[in-house]
Short mmCIF file of C-alpha atoms and ligand atoms in Angstrom, two decimals:
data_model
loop_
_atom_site.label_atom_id
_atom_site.label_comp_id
_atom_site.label_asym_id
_atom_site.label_seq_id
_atom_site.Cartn_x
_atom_site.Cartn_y
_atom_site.Cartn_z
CA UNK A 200 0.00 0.00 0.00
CA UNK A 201 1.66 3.31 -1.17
CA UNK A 202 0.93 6.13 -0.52
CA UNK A 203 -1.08 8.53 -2.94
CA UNK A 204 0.84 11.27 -2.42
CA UNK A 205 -1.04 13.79 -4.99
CA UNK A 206 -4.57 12.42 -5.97
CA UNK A 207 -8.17 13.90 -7.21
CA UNK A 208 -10.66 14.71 -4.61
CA UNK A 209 -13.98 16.50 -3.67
CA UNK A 210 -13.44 19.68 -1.59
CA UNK A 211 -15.80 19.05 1.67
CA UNK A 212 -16.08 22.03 3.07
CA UNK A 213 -14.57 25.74 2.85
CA UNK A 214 -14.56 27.89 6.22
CA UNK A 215 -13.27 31.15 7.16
CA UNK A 216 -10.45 32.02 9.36
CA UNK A 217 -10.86 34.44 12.09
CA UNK A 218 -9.21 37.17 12.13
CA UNK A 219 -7.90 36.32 8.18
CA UNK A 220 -9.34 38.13 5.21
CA UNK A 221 -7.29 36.99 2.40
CA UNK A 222 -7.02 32.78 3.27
CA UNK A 223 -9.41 30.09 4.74
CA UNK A 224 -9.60 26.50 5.21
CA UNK A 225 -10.75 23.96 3.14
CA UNK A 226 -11.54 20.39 4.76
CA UNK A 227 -10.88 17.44 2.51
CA UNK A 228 -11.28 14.00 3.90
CA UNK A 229 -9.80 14.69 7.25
CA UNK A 230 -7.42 16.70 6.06
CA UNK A 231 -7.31 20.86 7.19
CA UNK A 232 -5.39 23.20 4.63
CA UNK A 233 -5.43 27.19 4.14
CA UNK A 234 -6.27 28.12 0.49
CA UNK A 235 -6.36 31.50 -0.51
CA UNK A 236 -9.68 33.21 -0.40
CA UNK A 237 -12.06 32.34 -3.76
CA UNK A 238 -9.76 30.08 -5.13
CA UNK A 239 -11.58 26.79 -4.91
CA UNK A 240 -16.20 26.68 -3.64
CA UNK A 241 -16.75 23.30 -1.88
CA UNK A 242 -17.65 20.43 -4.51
CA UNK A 243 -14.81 21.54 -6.82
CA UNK A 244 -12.62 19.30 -7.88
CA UNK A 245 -9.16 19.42 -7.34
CA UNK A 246 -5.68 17.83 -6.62
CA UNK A 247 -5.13 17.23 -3.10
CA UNK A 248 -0.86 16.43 -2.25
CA UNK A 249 -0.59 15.11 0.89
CA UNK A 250 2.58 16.47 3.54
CA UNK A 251 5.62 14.85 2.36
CA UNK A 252 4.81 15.45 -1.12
CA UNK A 253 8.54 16.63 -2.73
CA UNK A 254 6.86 18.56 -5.80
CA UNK A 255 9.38 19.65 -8.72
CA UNK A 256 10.99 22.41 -9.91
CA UNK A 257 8.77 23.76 -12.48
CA UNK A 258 7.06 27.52 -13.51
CA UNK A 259 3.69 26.16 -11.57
CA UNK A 260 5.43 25.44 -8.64
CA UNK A 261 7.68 28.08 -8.06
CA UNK A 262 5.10 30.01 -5.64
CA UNK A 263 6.07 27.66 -3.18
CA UNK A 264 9.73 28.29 -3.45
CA UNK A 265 9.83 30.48 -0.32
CA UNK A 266 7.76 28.31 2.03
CA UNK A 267 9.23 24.79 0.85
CA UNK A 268 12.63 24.92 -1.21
CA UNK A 269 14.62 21.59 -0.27
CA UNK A 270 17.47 19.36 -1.88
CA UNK A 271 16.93 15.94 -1.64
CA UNK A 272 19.88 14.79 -2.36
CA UNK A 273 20.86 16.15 -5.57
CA UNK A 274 17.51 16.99 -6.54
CA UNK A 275 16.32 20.16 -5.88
CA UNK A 276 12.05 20.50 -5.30
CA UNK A 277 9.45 21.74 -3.27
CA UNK A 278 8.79 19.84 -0.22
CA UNK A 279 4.99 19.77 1.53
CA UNK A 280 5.26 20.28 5.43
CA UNK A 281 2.84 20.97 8.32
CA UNK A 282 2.56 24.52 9.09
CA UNK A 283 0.41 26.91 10.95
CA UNK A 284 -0.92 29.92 9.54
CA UNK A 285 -3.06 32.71 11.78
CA UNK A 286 -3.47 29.98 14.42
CA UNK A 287 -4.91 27.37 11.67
CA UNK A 288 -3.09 24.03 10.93
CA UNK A 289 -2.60 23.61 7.18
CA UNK A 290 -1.63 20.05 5.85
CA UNK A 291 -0.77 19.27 2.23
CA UNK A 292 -1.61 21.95 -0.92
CA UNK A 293 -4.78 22.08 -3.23
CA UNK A 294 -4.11 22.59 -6.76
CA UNK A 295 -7.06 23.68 -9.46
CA UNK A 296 -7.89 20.24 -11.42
CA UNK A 297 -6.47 22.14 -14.56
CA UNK A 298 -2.81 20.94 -13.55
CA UNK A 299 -3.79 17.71 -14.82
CA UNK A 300 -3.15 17.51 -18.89
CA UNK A 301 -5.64 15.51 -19.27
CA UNK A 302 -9.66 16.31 -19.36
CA UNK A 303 -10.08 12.44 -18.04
CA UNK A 304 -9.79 11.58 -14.75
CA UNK A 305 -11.42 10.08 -11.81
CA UNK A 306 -12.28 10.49 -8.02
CA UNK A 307 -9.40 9.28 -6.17
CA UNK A 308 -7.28 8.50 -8.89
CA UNK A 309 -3.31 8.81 -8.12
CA UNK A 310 -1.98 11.92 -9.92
CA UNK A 311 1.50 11.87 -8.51
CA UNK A 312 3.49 10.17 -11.38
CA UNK A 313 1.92 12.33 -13.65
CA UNK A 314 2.82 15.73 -11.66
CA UNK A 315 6.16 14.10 -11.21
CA UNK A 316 5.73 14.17 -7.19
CA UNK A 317 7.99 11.55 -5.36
CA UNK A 318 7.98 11.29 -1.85
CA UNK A 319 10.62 13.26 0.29
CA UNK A 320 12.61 11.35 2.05
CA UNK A 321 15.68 12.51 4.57
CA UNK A 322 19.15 10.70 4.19
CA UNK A 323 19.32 7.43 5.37
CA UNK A 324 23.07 6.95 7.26
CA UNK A 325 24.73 4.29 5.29
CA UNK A 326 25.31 2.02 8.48
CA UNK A 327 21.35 1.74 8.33
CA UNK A 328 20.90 1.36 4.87
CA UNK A 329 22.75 -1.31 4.78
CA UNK A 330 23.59 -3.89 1.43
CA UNK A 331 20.64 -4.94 -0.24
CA UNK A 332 20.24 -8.74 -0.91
CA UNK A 333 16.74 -8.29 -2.55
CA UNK A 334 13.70 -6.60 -2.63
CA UNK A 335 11.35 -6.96 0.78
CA UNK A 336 10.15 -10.55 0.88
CA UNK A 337 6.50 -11.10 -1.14
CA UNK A 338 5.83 -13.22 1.93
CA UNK A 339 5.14 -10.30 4.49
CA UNK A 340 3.21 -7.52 4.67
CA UNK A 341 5.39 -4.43 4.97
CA UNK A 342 4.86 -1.87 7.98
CA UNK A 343 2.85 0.69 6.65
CA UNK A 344 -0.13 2.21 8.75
CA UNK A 345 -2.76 4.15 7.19
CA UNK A 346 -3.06 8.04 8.75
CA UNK A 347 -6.32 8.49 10.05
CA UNK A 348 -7.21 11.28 7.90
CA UNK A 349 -7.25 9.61 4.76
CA UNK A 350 -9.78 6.72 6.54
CA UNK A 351 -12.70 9.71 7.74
CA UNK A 352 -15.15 8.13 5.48
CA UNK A 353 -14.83 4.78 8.21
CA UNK A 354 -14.57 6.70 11.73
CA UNK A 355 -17.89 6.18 12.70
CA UNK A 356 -17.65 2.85 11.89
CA UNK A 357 -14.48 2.64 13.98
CA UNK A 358 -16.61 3.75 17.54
CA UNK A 359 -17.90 0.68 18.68
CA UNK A 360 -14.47 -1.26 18.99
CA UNK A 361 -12.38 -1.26 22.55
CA UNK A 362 -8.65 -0.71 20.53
CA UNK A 363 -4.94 -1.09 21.54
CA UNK A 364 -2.97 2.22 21.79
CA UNK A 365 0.45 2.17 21.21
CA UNK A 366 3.52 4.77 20.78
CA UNK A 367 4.26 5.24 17.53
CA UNK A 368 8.55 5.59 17.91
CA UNK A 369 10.27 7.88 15.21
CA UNK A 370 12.82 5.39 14.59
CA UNK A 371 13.45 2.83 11.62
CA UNK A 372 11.11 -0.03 10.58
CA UNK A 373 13.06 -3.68 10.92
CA UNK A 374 11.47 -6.95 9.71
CA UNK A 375 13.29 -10.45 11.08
CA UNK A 376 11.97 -13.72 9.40
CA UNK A 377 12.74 -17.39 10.41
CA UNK A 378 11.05 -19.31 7.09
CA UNK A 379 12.09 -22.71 5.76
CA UNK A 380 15.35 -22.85 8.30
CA UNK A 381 16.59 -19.60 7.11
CA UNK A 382 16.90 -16.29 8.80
CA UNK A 383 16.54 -12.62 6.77
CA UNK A 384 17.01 -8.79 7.96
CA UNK A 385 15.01 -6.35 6.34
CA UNK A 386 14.54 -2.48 6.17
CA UNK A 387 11.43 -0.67 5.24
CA UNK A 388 11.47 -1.93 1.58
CA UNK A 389 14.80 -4.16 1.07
CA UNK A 390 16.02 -7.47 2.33
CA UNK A 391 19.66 -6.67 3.70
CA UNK A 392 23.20 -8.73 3.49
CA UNK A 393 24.59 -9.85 6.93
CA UNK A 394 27.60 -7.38 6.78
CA UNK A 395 29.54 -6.85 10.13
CA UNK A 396 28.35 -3.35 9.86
CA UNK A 397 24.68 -3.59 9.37
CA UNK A 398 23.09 -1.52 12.47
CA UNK A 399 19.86 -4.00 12.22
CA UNK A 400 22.28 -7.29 11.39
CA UNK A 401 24.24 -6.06 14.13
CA UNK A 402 21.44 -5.60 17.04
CA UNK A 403 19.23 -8.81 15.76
CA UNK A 404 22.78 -10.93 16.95
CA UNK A 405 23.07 -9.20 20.29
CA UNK A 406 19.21 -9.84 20.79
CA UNK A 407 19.74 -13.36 19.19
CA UNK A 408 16.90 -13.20 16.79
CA UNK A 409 17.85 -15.70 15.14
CA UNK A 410 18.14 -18.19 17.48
CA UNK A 411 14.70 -16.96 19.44
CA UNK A 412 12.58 -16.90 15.90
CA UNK A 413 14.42 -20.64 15.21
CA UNK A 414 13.06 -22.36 18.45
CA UNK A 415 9.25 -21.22 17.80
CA UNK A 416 9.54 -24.37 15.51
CA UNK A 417 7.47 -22.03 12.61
CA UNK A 418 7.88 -19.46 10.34
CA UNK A 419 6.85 -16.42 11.41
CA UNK A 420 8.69 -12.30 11.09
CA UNK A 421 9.08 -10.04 13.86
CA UNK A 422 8.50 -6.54 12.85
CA UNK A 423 10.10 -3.15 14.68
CA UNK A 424 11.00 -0.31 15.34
CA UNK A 425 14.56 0.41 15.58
CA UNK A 426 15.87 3.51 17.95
CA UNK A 427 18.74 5.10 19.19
CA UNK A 428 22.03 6.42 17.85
CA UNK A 429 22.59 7.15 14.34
CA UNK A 430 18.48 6.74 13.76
CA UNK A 431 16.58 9.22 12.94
CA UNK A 432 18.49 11.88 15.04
CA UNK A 433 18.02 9.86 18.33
CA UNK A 434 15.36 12.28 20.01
CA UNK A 435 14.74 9.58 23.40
CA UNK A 436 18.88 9.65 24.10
CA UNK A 437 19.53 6.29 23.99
CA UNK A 438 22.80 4.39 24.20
CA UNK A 439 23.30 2.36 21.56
CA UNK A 440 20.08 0.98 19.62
CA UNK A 441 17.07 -0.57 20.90
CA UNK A 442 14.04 -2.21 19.06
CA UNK A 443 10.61 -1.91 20.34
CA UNK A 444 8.35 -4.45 18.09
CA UNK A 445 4.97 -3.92 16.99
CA UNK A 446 3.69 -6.82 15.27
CA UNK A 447 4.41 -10.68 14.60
CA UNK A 448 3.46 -12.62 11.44
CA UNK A 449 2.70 -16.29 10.52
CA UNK A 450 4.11 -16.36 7.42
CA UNK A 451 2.51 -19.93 6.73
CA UNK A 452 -1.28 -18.52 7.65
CA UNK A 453 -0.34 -15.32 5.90
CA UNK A 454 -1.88 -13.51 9.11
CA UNK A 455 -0.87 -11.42 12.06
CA UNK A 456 -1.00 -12.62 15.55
CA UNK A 457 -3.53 -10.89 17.57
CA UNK A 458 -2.49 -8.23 19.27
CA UNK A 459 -2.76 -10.30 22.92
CA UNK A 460 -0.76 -13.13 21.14
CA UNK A 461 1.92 -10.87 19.98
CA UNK A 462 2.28 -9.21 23.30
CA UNK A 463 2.59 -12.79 25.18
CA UNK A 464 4.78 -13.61 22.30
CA UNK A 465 7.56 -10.77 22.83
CA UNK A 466 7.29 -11.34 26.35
CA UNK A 467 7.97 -14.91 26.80
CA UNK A 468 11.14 -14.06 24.23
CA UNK A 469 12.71 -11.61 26.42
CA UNK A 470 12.11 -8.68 23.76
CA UNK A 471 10.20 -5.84 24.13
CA UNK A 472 7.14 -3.96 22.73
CA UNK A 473 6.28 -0.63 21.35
CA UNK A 474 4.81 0.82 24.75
CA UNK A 475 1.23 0.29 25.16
CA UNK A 476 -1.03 2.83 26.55
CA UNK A 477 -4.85 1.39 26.27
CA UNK A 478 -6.15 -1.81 25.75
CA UNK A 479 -9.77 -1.00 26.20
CA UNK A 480 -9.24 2.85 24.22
CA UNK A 481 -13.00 3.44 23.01
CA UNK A 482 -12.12 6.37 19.99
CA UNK A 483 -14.08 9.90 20.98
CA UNK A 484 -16.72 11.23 18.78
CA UNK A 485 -14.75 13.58 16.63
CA UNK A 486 -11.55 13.06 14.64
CA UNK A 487 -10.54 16.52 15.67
CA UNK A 488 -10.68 15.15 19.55
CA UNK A 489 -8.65 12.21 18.59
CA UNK A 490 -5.78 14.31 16.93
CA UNK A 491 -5.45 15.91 20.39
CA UNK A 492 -5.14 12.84 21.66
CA UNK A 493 -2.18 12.03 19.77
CA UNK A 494 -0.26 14.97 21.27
CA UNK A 495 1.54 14.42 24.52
CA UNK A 496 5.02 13.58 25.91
CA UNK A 497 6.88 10.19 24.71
CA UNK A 498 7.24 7.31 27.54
CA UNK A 499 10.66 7.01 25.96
CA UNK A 500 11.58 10.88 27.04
CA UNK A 501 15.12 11.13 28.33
CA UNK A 502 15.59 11.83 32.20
CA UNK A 503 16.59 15.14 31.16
CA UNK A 504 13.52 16.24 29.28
CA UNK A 505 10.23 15.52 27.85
CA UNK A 506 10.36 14.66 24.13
CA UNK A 507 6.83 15.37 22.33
CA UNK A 508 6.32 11.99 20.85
CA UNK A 509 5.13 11.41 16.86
CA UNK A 510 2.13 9.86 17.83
CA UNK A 511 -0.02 6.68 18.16
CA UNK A 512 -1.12 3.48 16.59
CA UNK A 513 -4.50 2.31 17.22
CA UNK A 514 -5.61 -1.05 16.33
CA UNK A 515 -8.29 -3.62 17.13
CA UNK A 516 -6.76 -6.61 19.00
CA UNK A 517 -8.13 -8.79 15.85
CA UNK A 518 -5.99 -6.18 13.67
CA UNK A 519 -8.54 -5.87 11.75
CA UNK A 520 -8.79 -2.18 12.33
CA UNK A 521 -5.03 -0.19 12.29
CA UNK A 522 -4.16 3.17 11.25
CA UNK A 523 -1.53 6.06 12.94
CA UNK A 524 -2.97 8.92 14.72
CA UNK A 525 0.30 11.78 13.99
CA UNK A 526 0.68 14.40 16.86
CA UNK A 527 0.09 17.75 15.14
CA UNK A 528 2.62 18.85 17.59
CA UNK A 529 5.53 16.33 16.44
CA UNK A 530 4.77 17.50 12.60
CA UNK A 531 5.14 21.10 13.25
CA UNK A 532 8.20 20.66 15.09
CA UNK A 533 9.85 18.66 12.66
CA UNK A 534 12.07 19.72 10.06
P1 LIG B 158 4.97 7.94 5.79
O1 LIG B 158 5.49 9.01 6.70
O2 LIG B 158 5.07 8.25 4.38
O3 LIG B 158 3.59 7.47 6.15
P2 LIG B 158 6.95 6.30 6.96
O4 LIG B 158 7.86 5.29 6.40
O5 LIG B 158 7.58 7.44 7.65
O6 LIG B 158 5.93 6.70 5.89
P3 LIG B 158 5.59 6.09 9.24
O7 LIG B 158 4.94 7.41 9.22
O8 LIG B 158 6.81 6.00 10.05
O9 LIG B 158 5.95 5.61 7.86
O10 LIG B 158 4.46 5.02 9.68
C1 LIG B 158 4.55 3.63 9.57
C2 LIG B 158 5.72 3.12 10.34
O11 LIG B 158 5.55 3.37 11.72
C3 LIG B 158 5.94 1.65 10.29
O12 LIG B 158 6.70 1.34 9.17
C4 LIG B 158 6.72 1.38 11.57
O13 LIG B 158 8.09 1.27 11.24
C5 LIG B 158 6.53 2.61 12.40
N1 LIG B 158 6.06 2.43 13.78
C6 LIG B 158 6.58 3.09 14.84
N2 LIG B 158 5.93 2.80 15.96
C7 LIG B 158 4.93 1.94 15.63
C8 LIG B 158 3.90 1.31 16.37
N3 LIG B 158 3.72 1.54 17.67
N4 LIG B 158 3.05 0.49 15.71
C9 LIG B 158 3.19 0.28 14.38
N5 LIG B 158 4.16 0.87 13.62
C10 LIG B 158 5.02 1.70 14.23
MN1 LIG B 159 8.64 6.44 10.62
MN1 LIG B 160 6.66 9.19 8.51
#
């Protein structure tokens, strides 16, 4: 499941900002972004990019060049952040439904490609990245989670369930797999050589992965999130790396362990968990309540100071139901 980083949508709702005579804020999905006044009526069509979009360097775009101007790598572009204007929270950018060159196109089609928007990525340290042996493994899902704004259509349907809350970690995603007597490493989206090295090669033999996935007698992947030095800036202060896992797989059922299972499961292996907050969390009536929610301090702050933390998971303990909740709070402060 990729994400659609640019795609066409309906424009919910248009509102005014207090206070602002030349901008307001359009809703779409559950997504809030400032447009300028009179550009767009609710019901127009448009394309929606979400945050993260890294949008190229073309005539069109060039408005944003003071706002968003960013190398990624070598490429130079226009990169889509959270930001707060007159007190609002704007996410993403609307563009009129005349960028597209074509006259046919549908409701929630992907328009990315055709913009040529890629996803910005930061710089991933080499010791991390790693060798790559293959692509990720067809046999597991990878760790992607939905962001609850792109799921509004389902939130009512979402109220009757008692969830698990977790931390979502800013660290980097790790897959282990014991299948057919044979044990892989994997990043988000590679399968990795066992180099000497390799950060997640390295911590999987000091936890002895290997040798705890082996004696389950199946085949199954672990999946994590790594933390600490040389990851992702290493805001909780750690020493050295940790991994905090979030899910378990049988890869011969093709399904995840429920989320009870998987917490017994980590336990009895001497690993730990991504730290769990609710296990009875009933979601409030609004999504705007629930982003509030997300805010608050990390249970992996450092002694030294609070961290805000990048938000929550919330699934059903069937799995059935999963998506991230990001702290508006984390997003703003990021850069
Ligand atoms: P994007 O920002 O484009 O959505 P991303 O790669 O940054 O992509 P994340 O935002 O980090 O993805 O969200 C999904 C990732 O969250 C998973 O790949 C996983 O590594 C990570 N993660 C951290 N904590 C948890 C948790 N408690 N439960 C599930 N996943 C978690
Ligand atoms: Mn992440
Ligand atoms: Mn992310």
């Amino acid at each position: 499941m990729e994400r659609k980083l640019a795609s066409v949508v309906v424009i919910d709702d248009i509102a005014p900002i207090p206070g602002a005579d030349m901008i307001e804020v359009a809703t779409v999905k559950g997504w809030k972004l400032v447009i300028k006044k009179n550009e767009f009526k609710p019901g127009d069509h448009a394309v929606y990019c979400e945050i993260d979009s890294f949008l190229p360097v073309i005539p069109a775009f060039e408005f944003l060049r003071k706002s968003s101007y960013r190398k990624m790598g070598e490429t130079e572009g226009f990169r889509l952040k959270t930001m707060k204007l007159r007190g609002q929270i704007s996410q993403g950018l609307l563009l009129p439904i005349n960028v597209l060159t074509t006259n046919a196109y549908e409701l929630g089609e992907d328009v990315a490609a055709q913009l040529q928007i890629v996803k910005y990525e930061a710089p991933i340290p080499a010791a991390l990245a790693g060798i790559m042996k293959g692509g990720f493994p067809s046999f597991i899902p990878k760790t992607d989670e939905e962001r609850i704004q792109n799921l509004s259509a389902f939130y009512d349907t979402y109220l009757a369930h008692a969830c698990f809350v977790t931390e979502k970690l800013d660290g980097s995603s790790v897959t282990y797999y014991h299948r057919n007597g044979e044990f892989g490493v994997c990043s988000r989206n590679l399968e990795l050589t066992d180099t000497p090295e390799n950060t997640l090669w390295k911590v999987a033999r000091k936890l002895d992965i290997a040798g705890k996935l082996a004696a389950l007698g199946k085949n199954i992947a672990l999946q994590g999130e790594m933390i600490g030095e040389g990851i992702q800036g290493n805001p909780y202060a750690q020493h050295g790396q940790a991994i905090y896992f979030f899910n378990a797989f049988n890869i011969d059922t093709q399904e995840y362990l429920s989320m009870p299972d998987f917490l017994a499961l980590i336990r009895d292996n001497g690993l730990q968990h991504v730290p769990v907050l609710d296990t009875t969390f009933q979601l409030p009536a609004t999504m705007d309540a629930l982003l509030s929610l997300a805010e608050g301090a990390s249970l992996l702050s450092p002694a030294h100071g609070k961290v805000e933390r990048e938000g929550l998971v919330i699934r059903s303990a069937d799995r059935r139901i999963s998506f991230k909740v990001i702290s508006n709070k984390f997003l703003l402060e990021e850069r």
